[in-house]
């Protein structure tokens, strides 16, 4: 494997060298992006007489290639060609039919290149597995005019480079996988071959495989003494000046400092193995410092102990291309020098371990746990956990074992059952008020009442722990969904009556979550986890209710570590703000933007608030985050005001807890002063629920904000609890209609009535009105008509939603605002001049004749917005999917609906220029053309050359057009009256056509529509190219997998895979108590054959024998492997000895039938086979080695008896 990686690395260097020599430039380099978005030059070819200095090994800060540029490289795959002397650049996209004209290059970019001595540059993105992996950089110290042929060849060489880099990545991954499998194999061997696993030896294997200097295993003693095993160097835990443990008898893992260490440690989760690992810096004062990888060892329902690996955490030496910028101001300025600058960086604990090492640690722990369970090392712990709890119910262990048994049976019988996780609401208040004895008594009363209720429906009740219970409802197959839901709902009947407790009447309610098998899981752990998730969701909905599980309930975040993660992210500035514009419906101007928080999570990527705000609202962190949002949004507004956007407001959501703070007004005042933002530029948004919590404090706070000049909006109006009288009394400026009422405004009579009432209320109270969730033209048209009074006057109305714009990053919103300012108005035509919505729905054509130009109409905006959304949706589909058929289908359907035309097709050419319609979207009554072959005899000579050069054909009326008669006849046969044809180019070749057919009538194709289809045709070309690359990568990956498990000569499975399959079948058949047979085969006198005929004939003999053996073991689970040299093995799972004899005889005869000449054989004149059979029913009293030994002894006996025969272990 190392040789393969070295070979690929050499080919990468050779490819870079080949590009350099072909283009005759000074430098060609491969630049790789790192996790923090900085980058490093990892490969470089520098011409001998180059005037440029080497950049190899130098790192560049993330600010050198900002996020906007990285996003364009990834999404548009743009290639940037810059000529410094002329201050011009070309931005070229792959497979572009014609190159763009030169445009002015950014002054900052030109200075950057000039300082590096570069006069001409090409930058190509390297995209691997749908991520921007890096860039191909081409630099020259002379001005250069790039020729089309050079660029075409560069595309091919760039693709080769991408494939080589991908292969190298896959090779490294495969090498890590092999190392992992070898390590786990050693551990399994130690666990399987001894009655009591040698934990010291297991620890030694783990430490060495993870490259540690020492390690320890701690096993928790629940009934006896805890156990600790050590290997290698032991590093103490130092916090401040205190070293733990301080005495020889102390156990590190049982100290209070250890628990604090766990809370502060960096965590990495691996959902694929269901485990998490922790990394912690043990002693920062040591030289060198040490990092610990801590892996919890989990039993079925509790933590059993820890595996800890120690490693030196040496500082990282980084060579930068000039000192990296430290402040925002420095990031905006060009570095004075690019000379190498050294940084000695202290690494965080988590950074000293690679992801593969952490995964290996998790896999080691998981393998140990499985082995420990098989050896019954924790029987005493299981005995203890089976004791009944104080409320005389089955406990957690009992319930889990019952559920495991049931899931196995239910899978076979396809039974339906439900797991319910129930938690008592506010139980802690009883403990705090009446004492823990009262709490225990209440648990007994609740359990009895639940038991009485469940006895009628044969449900199983168990006590999970604390105030939590679990319920199992079986035999649900005969019930429909409504009846099952009634059963679940009726559990709440147990809490209708009060509980009599120590002379008090106590009302206790519950929240419960439901998971139904097999829909919500087929194993006990998943069902319990999903039921618990649903229970917490029920609590969020107001408690005293239930929730049935759905995947949308599960957060990607770990609630146990969430607070620590958020605090770290606040320090590391991982949070960011996105902005969504609010537009005045009358003038079309952007009046405000709403600030929306996002979390750029280090592991999960960009997260919306729904994933973390519900958790944060239960802690003091909500105020800290709220203050950060307030300050960040005001700072951004200050920048926009400095750039001339002085009328803009920023709207910020304020949580109830933040708003109820007594110093909230002072905080607002302080932030406005610090950011130099006038009070009129800020609008805070609060919900009706916030208003209703403390009316007196709310009124005082709102009054103070009004005196300052800060606007206040009532958010999600119509969804809360405030009374109209209270709203009338509060000093408010804005009402925001909740999106739920806007969604069905066109179709729901009730929603229409509610919106009308809110509009009237806003007009009566002289409040600004903002409609949220505006997603289409129909909603906007309906709202516009409702906003006009009987006298024709208009109230102050604003709209917000995806129809106007998705939430945008600060940079994107800046561009949006300035574009809007240039146009003066997003809506440049008065709303009353727009054609009525019915006309717009029925006709895709824009107004012509005396009406105003489309570019100045609101309809133009709507069409443009929808077009951009469509392009974004299909681009996202292209990047998210490798299924060409799905991408094609989405494309034609969306285009057909957008154009409101009769038929849209994707047409692919064959080699003879005939073609096939591969995808189609057509409406009735027009005929489907799918899978039809269409022949156009005129195409090759007349149309093909034009389409190759990017020609677009738009025909309003085929009868009036000047087209060839053969083409006209073809269109008539397809019922076409007007058509629009866009070429699809793939690697500068004409792949096919994207065609829109209008059949019902003639049709004018608008330039915007032509632009749309051209852009989408480009996306289709990207999808085709992407699918081909993926297919090549899949083939490369398949080859790598085969290298790992196949014998190169015979193409049978190799010895490593034989061992894996034998282990796999042994464990399965041990559970099923079925026989496992093994046949070992050896070619008789093969060395004599090889010496006489030569190695080439010997290899050919091995290949033919392998093929013969493969033909006799044809079941899916049978495994034929090359065992070594001229020896082969056949694994026959579930096969008794007598049937193994049948297979062995077939194998012997198949080799004899090859009739391979063997003149020097003492047995026969042709190649023969000796075979030995071993057979056993796997159990704890036998081992795999015994089975192999039996088969080997039988093979030896067959050879003693004269060869060319079969013996079994009994012989």
Short mmCIF file of C-alpha atoms in Angstrom, two decimals, residues 785-1164:
data_model
loop_
_atom_site.label_atom_id
_atom_site.label_comp_id
_atom_site.label_asym_id
_atom_site.label_seq_id
_atom_site.Cartn_x
_atom_site.Cartn_y
_atom_site.Cartn_z
CA UNK A 785 -55.39 43.79 -2.70
CA UNK A 786 -56.20 43.49 1.01
CA UNK A 787 -53.94 46.38 2.02
CA UNK A 788 -56.02 49.02 0.17
CA UNK A 789 -58.72 50.84 2.17
CA UNK A 790 -62.13 51.59 0.78
CA UNK A 791 -61.03 55.12 -0.07
CA UNK A 792 -58.05 53.77 -2.01
CA UNK A 793 -55.42 54.80 0.53
CA UNK A 794 -52.61 52.43 1.35
CA UNK A 795 -51.30 51.60 4.81
CA UNK A 796 -47.58 51.22 5.54
CA UNK A 797 -46.95 47.67 4.37
CA UNK A 798 -43.77 45.64 4.12
CA UNK A 799 -43.12 42.07 3.01
CA UNK A 800 -40.43 39.57 3.91
CA UNK A 801 -39.78 36.05 2.69
CA UNK A 802 -38.05 33.75 0.24
CA UNK A 803 -39.89 35.34 -2.68
CA UNK A 804 -37.91 38.52 -2.06
CA UNK A 805 -34.70 36.85 -0.86
CA UNK A 806 -33.39 33.98 1.23
CA UNK A 807 -31.39 34.99 4.31
CA UNK A 808 -27.98 36.18 3.08
CA UNK A 809 -24.54 36.47 4.67
CA UNK A 810 -23.27 39.97 5.45
CA UNK A 811 -21.23 40.14 2.23
CA UNK A 812 -24.12 38.85 0.11
CA UNK A 813 -26.58 41.24 1.76
CA UNK A 814 -24.19 44.15 1.14
CA UNK A 815 -24.19 43.33 -2.58
CA UNK A 816 -27.99 42.93 -2.53
CA UNK A 817 -28.47 46.33 -0.84
CA UNK A 818 -26.16 48.18 -3.20
CA UNK A 819 -27.76 46.58 -6.26
CA UNK A 820 -31.15 47.65 -4.91
CA UNK A 821 -29.85 51.18 -4.31
CA UNK A 822 -28.53 51.41 -7.89
CA UNK A 823 -31.93 50.39 -9.24
CA UNK A 824 -33.44 52.91 -6.78
CA UNK A 825 -36.31 50.51 -6.23
CA UNK A 826 -36.85 46.77 -6.37
CA UNK A 827 -40.41 47.53 -7.47
CA UNK A 828 -39.93 50.24 -10.08
CA UNK A 829 -43.54 50.30 -11.21
CA UNK A 830 -46.58 51.22 -9.13
CA UNK A 831 -48.43 48.12 -8.07
CA UNK A 832 -51.64 49.28 -9.67
CA UNK A 833 -50.03 49.15 -13.10
CA UNK A 834 -49.31 45.43 -12.90
CA UNK A 835 -51.51 43.17 -14.98
CA UNK A 836 -54.04 41.36 -12.83
CA UNK A 837 -52.83 38.04 -11.42
CA UNK A 838 -55.22 36.01 -13.53
CA UNK A 839 -53.63 37.30 -16.71
CA UNK A 840 -50.17 36.62 -15.31
CA UNK A 841 -51.16 33.08 -14.42
CA UNK A 842 -52.62 32.30 -17.82
CA UNK A 843 -49.90 33.81 -19.96
CA UNK A 844 -46.16 33.40 -19.66
CA UNK A 845 -45.61 36.32 -22.05
CA UNK A 846 -44.71 39.74 -20.70
CA UNK A 847 -46.72 42.85 -21.68
CA UNK A 848 -45.86 44.38 -25.05
CA UNK A 849 -47.05 47.24 -27.19
CA UNK A 850 -47.99 50.35 -25.17
CA UNK A 851 -47.29 48.91 -21.76
CA UNK A 852 -44.07 49.81 -19.98
CA UNK A 853 -40.88 47.86 -20.63
CA UNK A 854 -40.68 44.64 -18.67
CA UNK A 855 -37.41 45.72 -17.07
CA UNK A 856 -39.27 48.37 -15.09
CA UNK A 857 -42.22 46.26 -13.98
CA UNK A 858 -42.86 44.37 -10.78
CA UNK A 859 -43.54 41.33 -12.92
CA UNK A 860 -39.96 41.61 -14.16
CA UNK A 861 -38.76 41.36 -10.56
CA UNK A 862 -40.96 38.37 -9.83
CA UNK A 863 -39.84 36.57 -12.99
CA UNK A 864 -36.20 37.31 -12.26
CA UNK A 865 -36.52 36.18 -8.63
CA UNK A 866 -38.23 32.93 -9.61
CA UNK A 867 -35.61 32.36 -12.30
CA UNK A 868 -32.79 32.79 -9.78
CA UNK A 869 -34.57 30.46 -7.35
CA UNK A 870 -34.96 27.88 -10.10
CA UNK A 871 -31.29 28.04 -11.04
CA UNK A 872 -30.31 27.79 -7.38
CA UNK A 873 -32.61 24.81 -6.80
CA UNK A 874 -31.32 22.89 -9.81
CA UNK A 875 -27.68 23.83 -9.04
CA UNK A 876 -28.18 22.54 -5.52
CA UNK A 877 -29.70 19.35 -6.94
CA UNK A 878 -26.68 18.91 -9.20
CA UNK A 879 -24.25 19.31 -6.29
CA UNK A 880 -26.33 17.19 -3.89
CA UNK A 881 -27.01 14.22 -6.16
CA UNK A 882 -25.09 11.99 -8.52
CA UNK A 883 -28.27 10.49 -9.96
CA UNK A 884 -28.38 11.87 -13.50
CA UNK A 885 -31.91 10.62 -14.12
CA UNK A 886 -33.19 12.46 -11.05
CA UNK A 887 -31.36 15.68 -12.02
CA UNK A 888 -32.69 15.51 -15.58
CA UNK A 889 -36.26 14.92 -14.36
CA UNK A 890 -36.19 17.82 -11.89
CA UNK A 891 -34.74 20.13 -14.56
CA UNK A 892 -37.35 19.52 -17.27
CA UNK A 893 -40.28 19.55 -14.83
CA UNK A 894 -39.22 22.84 -13.20
CA UNK A 895 -38.61 24.48 -16.60
CA UNK A 896 -41.95 23.30 -17.99
CA UNK A 897 -43.81 24.74 -14.99
CA UNK A 898 -41.82 27.98 -15.00
CA UNK A 899 -42.33 28.64 -18.72
CA UNK A 900 -45.92 27.33 -18.57
CA UNK A 901 -45.26 25.65 -21.89
CA UNK A 902 -46.49 22.30 -23.20
CA UNK A 903 -43.41 20.12 -23.41
CA UNK A 904 -39.77 20.27 -22.27
CA UNK A 905 -37.34 17.54 -23.27
CA UNK A 906 -33.70 16.57 -22.89
CA UNK A 907 -32.39 15.19 -26.19
CA UNK A 908 -29.12 13.23 -26.36
CA UNK A 909 -27.13 12.69 -29.57
CA UNK A 910 -25.75 9.38 -30.73
CA UNK A 911 -22.54 9.03 -32.74
CA UNK A 912 -24.43 9.22 -36.07
CA UNK A 913 -26.17 12.47 -34.98
CA UNK A 914 -29.50 10.72 -34.51
CA UNK A 915 -30.84 11.25 -31.03
CA UNK A 916 -33.04 9.97 -28.23
CA UNK A 917 -35.29 11.85 -25.84
CA UNK A 918 -34.02 10.74 -22.43
CA UNK A 919 -36.24 12.88 -20.17
CA UNK A 920 -39.48 14.73 -20.71
CA UNK A 921 -42.14 16.80 -18.95
CA UNK A 922 -45.35 17.14 -20.97
CA UNK A 923 -48.93 18.18 -20.20
CA UNK A 924 -52.12 16.83 -21.70
CA UNK A 925 -53.35 16.58 -24.43
CA UNK A 926 -49.94 16.65 -26.12
CA UNK A 927 -48.16 13.41 -27.05
CA UNK A 928 -45.23 12.05 -25.07
CA UNK A 929 -42.02 11.69 -27.09
CA UNK A 930 -40.08 9.79 -24.42
CA UNK A 931 -37.61 7.18 -25.73
CA UNK A 932 -38.42 8.08 -29.34
CA UNK A 933 -35.51 8.22 -31.78
CA UNK A 934 -35.67 11.35 -33.91
CA UNK A 935 -33.78 11.59 -37.17
CA UNK A 936 -33.01 14.96 -38.71
CA UNK A 937 -31.11 14.44 -42.00
CA UNK A 938 -30.24 18.14 -42.21
CA UNK A 939 -28.81 18.37 -38.73
CA UNK A 940 -25.23 17.16 -39.16
CA UNK A 941 -24.39 19.50 -42.02
CA UNK A 942 -26.41 22.61 -41.13
CA UNK A 943 -27.23 22.79 -37.42
CA UNK A 944 -24.54 20.82 -35.58
CA UNK A 945 -21.66 23.26 -36.24
CA UNK A 946 -23.79 26.17 -35.03
CA UNK A 947 -24.91 24.41 -31.83
CA UNK A 948 -21.29 23.42 -31.12
CA UNK A 949 -20.45 27.13 -31.05
CA UNK A 950 -23.20 27.87 -28.54
CA UNK A 951 -26.00 28.83 -30.91
CA UNK A 952 -29.46 29.27 -29.37
CA UNK A 953 -32.55 28.80 -31.55
CA UNK A 954 -35.78 30.59 -30.53
CA UNK A 955 -38.71 30.30 -32.98
CA UNK A 956 -42.01 32.10 -32.28
CA UNK A 957 -43.90 30.48 -35.15
CA UNK A 958 -42.45 27.60 -37.14
CA UNK A 959 -44.80 28.30 -40.07
CA UNK A 960 -43.56 31.87 -40.43
CA UNK A 961 -39.89 31.06 -39.87
CA UNK A 962 -37.27 30.69 -42.59
CA UNK A 963 -36.21 27.14 -41.71
CA UNK A 964 -35.48 24.18 -43.94
CA UNK A 965 -38.50 22.19 -45.08
CA UNK A 966 -37.21 18.91 -43.59
CA UNK A 967 -36.81 20.55 -40.16
CA UNK A 968 -40.25 22.16 -40.41
CA UNK A 969 -41.84 18.82 -41.32
CA UNK A 970 -40.19 17.16 -38.36
CA UNK A 971 -41.53 19.81 -35.95
CA UNK A 972 -45.02 19.52 -37.44
CA UNK A 973 -44.97 15.78 -36.81
CA UNK A 974 -44.21 16.53 -33.17
CA UNK A 975 -47.21 18.96 -32.91
CA UNK A 976 -44.86 21.92 -32.31
CA UNK A 977 -45.94 25.54 -33.03
CA UNK A 978 -43.02 27.35 -31.33
CA UNK A 979 -39.79 26.02 -29.91
CA UNK A 980 -36.70 27.07 -27.99
CA UNK A 981 -33.48 25.03 -28.40
CA UNK A 982 -30.39 25.36 -26.15
CA UNK A 983 -27.23 23.27 -26.73
CA UNK A 984 -25.81 21.17 -23.90
CA UNK A 985 -22.03 21.02 -24.10
CA UNK A 986 -19.92 18.47 -22.25
CA UNK A 987 -16.13 18.93 -22.38
CA UNK A 988 -16.55 21.20 -25.43
CA UNK A 989 -18.51 18.49 -27.26
CA UNK A 990 -22.18 18.71 -28.19
CA UNK A 991 -23.83 16.21 -25.83
CA UNK A 992 -27.45 17.09 -26.57
CA UNK A 993 -30.15 19.75 -26.54
CA UNK A 994 -32.50 21.25 -23.96
CA UNK A 995 -35.74 21.95 -25.88
CA UNK A 996 -39.02 23.67 -24.97
CA UNK A 997 -42.03 23.00 -27.24
CA UNK A 998 -45.10 25.21 -27.32
CA UNK A 999 -47.81 23.21 -29.08
CA UNK A 1000 -51.10 25.03 -28.43
CA UNK A 1001 -50.20 28.28 -30.19
CA UNK A 1002 -47.38 30.51 -31.36
CA UNK A 1003 -45.25 31.97 -28.57
CA UNK A 1004 -42.76 34.79 -28.02
CA UNK A 1005 -39.65 33.61 -26.12
CA UNK A 1006 -38.44 36.37 -23.81
CA UNK A 1007 -34.66 37.02 -23.48
CA UNK A 1008 -34.91 36.25 -19.72
CA UNK A 1009 -36.33 32.83 -20.55
CA UNK A 1010 -33.52 32.15 -23.02
CA UNK A 1011 -30.97 33.19 -20.38
CA UNK A 1012 -32.60 30.85 -17.88
CA UNK A 1013 -32.45 27.82 -20.18
CA UNK A 1014 -28.86 28.62 -21.16
CA UNK A 1015 -27.81 28.68 -17.51
CA UNK A 1016 -29.68 25.48 -16.77
CA UNK A 1017 -28.14 23.76 -19.81
CA UNK A 1018 -24.75 24.63 -18.31
CA UNK A 1019 -25.82 23.01 -15.03
CA UNK A 1020 -26.89 19.88 -16.90
CA UNK A 1021 -23.43 19.76 -18.50
CA UNK A 1022 -21.88 20.08 -15.03
CA UNK A 1023 -24.08 17.22 -13.80
CA UNK A 1024 -23.01 14.96 -16.68
CA UNK A 1025 -19.35 15.73 -16.07
CA UNK A 1026 -19.76 15.25 -12.33
CA UNK A 1027 -21.46 11.88 -12.83
CA UNK A 1028 -18.67 10.69 -15.12
CA UNK A 1029 -16.01 11.75 -12.60
CA UNK A 1030 -17.91 9.99 -9.82
CA UNK A 1031 -18.09 6.83 -11.94
CA UNK A 1032 -14.32 6.98 -12.46
CA UNK A 1033 -13.81 7.48 -8.73
CA UNK A 1034 -16.12 4.55 -7.98
CA UNK A 1035 -14.10 2.37 -10.32
CA UNK A 1036 -10.86 3.50 -8.68
CA UNK A 1037 -12.36 2.83 -5.24
CA UNK A 1038 -13.51 -0.61 -6.36
CA UNK A 1039 -10.01 -1.41 -7.54
CA UNK A 1040 -8.59 -0.31 -4.20
CA UNK A 1041 -11.10 -2.49 -2.35
CA UNK A 1042 -10.18 -5.44 -4.55
CA UNK A 1043 -6.51 -4.83 -3.83
CA UNK A 1044 -7.30 -5.07 -0.13
CA UNK A 1045 -9.30 -8.34 -0.22
CA UNK A 1046 -8.36 -10.10 -3.47
CA UNK A 1047 -5.31 -12.14 -4.40
CA UNK A 1048 -3.64 -10.38 -7.32
CA UNK A 1049 -2.79 -13.54 -9.28
CA UNK A 1050 -5.90 -15.73 -8.93
CA UNK A 1051 -8.50 -13.02 -8.14
CA UNK A 1052 -9.78 -15.23 -5.31
CA UNK A 1053 -10.13 -13.77 -1.83
CA UNK A 1054 -6.79 -13.42 -0.01
CA UNK A 1055 -5.74 -14.80 3.35
CA UNK A 1056 -6.74 -11.66 5.24
CA UNK A 1057 -10.29 -11.80 3.90
CA UNK A 1058 -10.40 -15.56 4.57
CA UNK A 1059 -9.68 -14.85 8.25
CA UNK A 1060 -12.38 -12.15 8.36
CA UNK A 1061 -15.00 -14.40 6.76
CA UNK A 1062 -14.13 -17.33 9.02
CA UNK A 1063 -14.55 -15.06 12.07
CA UNK A 1064 -17.83 -13.71 10.72
CA UNK A 1065 -19.38 -17.12 10.02
CA UNK A 1066 -18.06 -18.59 13.28
CA UNK A 1067 -19.85 -15.94 15.37
CA UNK A 1068 -23.10 -16.27 13.40
CA UNK A 1069 -23.18 -20.08 13.44
CA UNK A 1070 -22.29 -20.12 17.13
CA UNK A 1071 -25.51 -18.21 17.78
CA UNK A 1072 -27.50 -20.43 15.40
CA UNK A 1073 -25.76 -23.69 16.49
CA UNK A 1074 -25.22 -24.85 12.93
CA UNK A 1075 -22.17 -26.65 11.44
CA UNK A 1076 -19.24 -24.91 9.76
CA UNK A 1077 -17.11 -26.88 7.27
CA UNK A 1078 -13.66 -25.99 5.96
CA UNK A 1079 -11.91 -27.61 2.98
CA UNK A 1080 -8.17 -27.10 2.54
CA UNK A 1081 -6.88 -28.00 -0.96
CA UNK A 1082 -3.31 -28.42 -2.16
CA UNK A 1083 -2.05 -28.93 -5.74
CA UNK A 1084 -0.06 -32.16 -5.73
CA UNK A 1085 3.68 -31.82 -6.42
CA UNK A 1086 3.28 -28.21 -7.56
CA UNK A 1087 6.95 -27.33 -6.89
CA UNK A 1088 8.00 -30.07 -9.33
CA UNK A 1089 5.49 -28.66 -11.87
CA UNK A 1090 6.86 -25.14 -11.41
CA UNK A 1091 10.50 -26.21 -11.73
CA UNK A 1092 9.79 -28.27 -14.87
CA UNK A 1093 7.43 -25.94 -16.79
CA UNK A 1094 8.57 -22.56 -15.45
CA UNK A 1095 6.94 -19.85 -13.33
CA UNK A 1096 4.76 -18.49 -16.12
CA UNK A 1097 3.08 -21.89 -16.59
CA UNK A 1098 2.95 -22.26 -12.82
CA UNK A 1099 1.02 -18.97 -12.48
CA UNK A 1100 -1.32 -20.03 -15.28
CA UNK A 1101 -1.92 -23.36 -13.50
CA UNK A 1102 -2.83 -21.52 -10.27
CA UNK A 1103 -5.26 -19.27 -12.15
CA UNK A 1104 -7.03 -22.22 -13.83
CA UNK A 1105 -7.28 -24.20 -10.58
CA UNK A 1106 -8.68 -21.12 -8.84
CA UNK A 1107 -11.31 -20.75 -11.55
CA UNK A 1108 -12.28 -24.42 -11.21
CA UNK A 1109 -12.62 -24.14 -7.42
CA UNK A 1110 -14.71 -20.99 -7.74
CA UNK A 1111 -17.17 -22.89 -9.94
CA UNK A 1112 -17.95 -25.59 -7.31
CA UNK A 1113 -18.80 -23.24 -4.39
CA UNK A 1114 -21.64 -21.19 -5.75
CA UNK A 1115 -23.74 -20.24 -2.72
CA UNK A 1116 -23.69 -16.58 -1.68
CA UNK A 1117 -22.07 -17.28 1.72
CA UNK A 1118 -19.48 -19.78 0.41
CA UNK A 1119 -15.96 -18.36 0.33
CA UNK A 1120 -13.10 -19.62 -1.87
CA UNK A 1121 -9.70 -18.12 -0.98
CA UNK A 1122 -6.04 -18.58 -1.83
CA UNK A 1123 -4.66 -19.80 1.49
CA UNK A 1124 -1.01 -19.47 0.51
CA UNK A 1125 1.29 -20.65 -2.31
CA UNK A 1126 -0.45 -23.58 -4.09
CA UNK A 1127 -2.92 -24.07 -1.21
CA UNK A 1128 -6.57 -23.01 -1.34
CA UNK A 1129 -9.41 -22.92 1.19
CA UNK A 1130 -13.19 -23.22 0.86
CA UNK A 1131 -15.45 -22.06 3.73
CA UNK A 1132 -18.88 -23.74 3.70
CA UNK A 1133 -21.12 -22.18 6.38
CA UNK A 1134 -24.14 -24.18 7.56
CA UNK A 1135 -22.79 -27.32 5.81
CA UNK A 1136 -22.44 -30.71 7.56
CA UNK A 1137 -19.44 -32.96 6.87
CA UNK A 1138 -21.22 -35.29 4.43
CA UNK A 1139 -22.25 -32.39 2.19
CA UNK A 1140 -18.75 -30.91 2.44
CA UNK A 1141 -17.52 -34.25 0.99
CA UNK A 1142 -19.80 -33.69 -2.04
CA UNK A 1143 -18.33 -30.22 -2.63
CA UNK A 1144 -14.77 -31.54 -2.13
CA UNK A 1145 -15.32 -34.32 -4.69
CA UNK A 1146 -16.69 -31.75 -7.16
CA UNK A 1147 -13.55 -29.67 -6.60
CA UNK A 1148 -11.21 -32.64 -7.07
CA UNK A 1149 -12.99 -33.66 -10.27
CA UNK A 1150 -13.13 -30.07 -11.63
CA UNK A 1151 -9.33 -29.76 -11.34
CA UNK A 1152 -8.80 -33.20 -12.89
CA UNK A 1153 -11.10 -32.22 -15.80
CA UNK A 1154 -8.76 -29.30 -16.59
CA UNK A 1155 -6.37 -32.01 -17.87
CA UNK A 1156 -3.35 -29.80 -17.21
CA UNK A 1157 -0.30 -31.85 -18.24
CA UNK A 1158 2.09 -32.78 -15.38
CA UNK A 1159 4.74 -35.16 -16.81
CA UNK A 1160 6.83 -35.21 -13.62
CA UNK A 1161 3.93 -36.10 -11.30
CA UNK A 1162 4.18 -39.38 -9.40
CA UNK A 1163 0.38 -39.44 -9.10
CA UNK A 1164 -1.14 -38.92 -12.54
#
